[in-house]
């Protein structure tokens, strides 16, 4: 079973090879193994969580993580009007398996990558929203999710997109300050 994933939105285009070359030496300081897959994606396992300022967590039970280029950003069906300029490139940062240790490490990895690449974090869903969606509770659950997000510092925007069934739905995109606060929240988790 695949784990959670986040997107990283870049506002200045760089080749994926350039990004890969800039992050590989850094990853090798606290991850083992660090490999480039045939696809060009980076696969790595966190060896030392303390390098990510995670001092209360061991890497026991953590799976592999992956960094790849998101060829769908920018997307025609998404409303980027909250951003000036809109994102020009996206990356996907994903955990190979689920579990709290992987959610936590992925969150800290996303924060570190966002700082290094000057990126926003696309949470690929609505934070604090129960899944799967229960249509009978949708309005109340969405209101609670919005209140939770609004209670934290930093900036979060709701991005609308086509669901494929003719409907529109939202997902949260936030800045580094927001993710840093969300990582400290007792109900922290990423969307899966």
Phi, psi and omega in degrees: 000131180286153180264193181289162178215152173228159173255155174239120182263126178253145183247005174222124186288135173223146178293151179296327177298320178294317178298313180301314180298328182280333183261340182301310180300322178295312180301322182294345179283339181221006180236150176197120003277164169235117186229148171260121181281168179304328180288345185098349178293157175260130175244134183205157176239130179288123179264321185232090179302334180300334178295341178258015183067027176252095186264349183254013187228137172259162181277003178300129180087355179280143178263195177281153175239157185223140172238126180218166177278138177263104184282000181263000180250126358284151181250144182291333184269003182257145180264106180262017186298341178283356183237132176226108000280169176284165178296146180250348184202152177225153173235154175245128175244119188226151172263139181287335180223164181269194182108151185302320180300323180285323174299313182295311179297319179297320177299316179289323174297316180300318179296315180295316178296318180299319177295316182293325187255002183054056187243158168266159183253121176265112184280359174058032177165189180263117180293139179077010181259132181291145175233146358288163183296131177253107186303330183286339182247006190305312184297313181293319179295320179294321178297318177295319179297317179296321179294319178299311181297319181292339182282350183258150178290166180098184183241132175228137176241148173264124180253127178267150180207162176284136180274349182099339179258016181090356179262168172245147176219177184237162169214158182266139172232125185229170180265179183295322179298317179296311181300321178300317178290319181296323178298334180270351183287140182297340180256020182304133168195161177257165180283136177237000000 
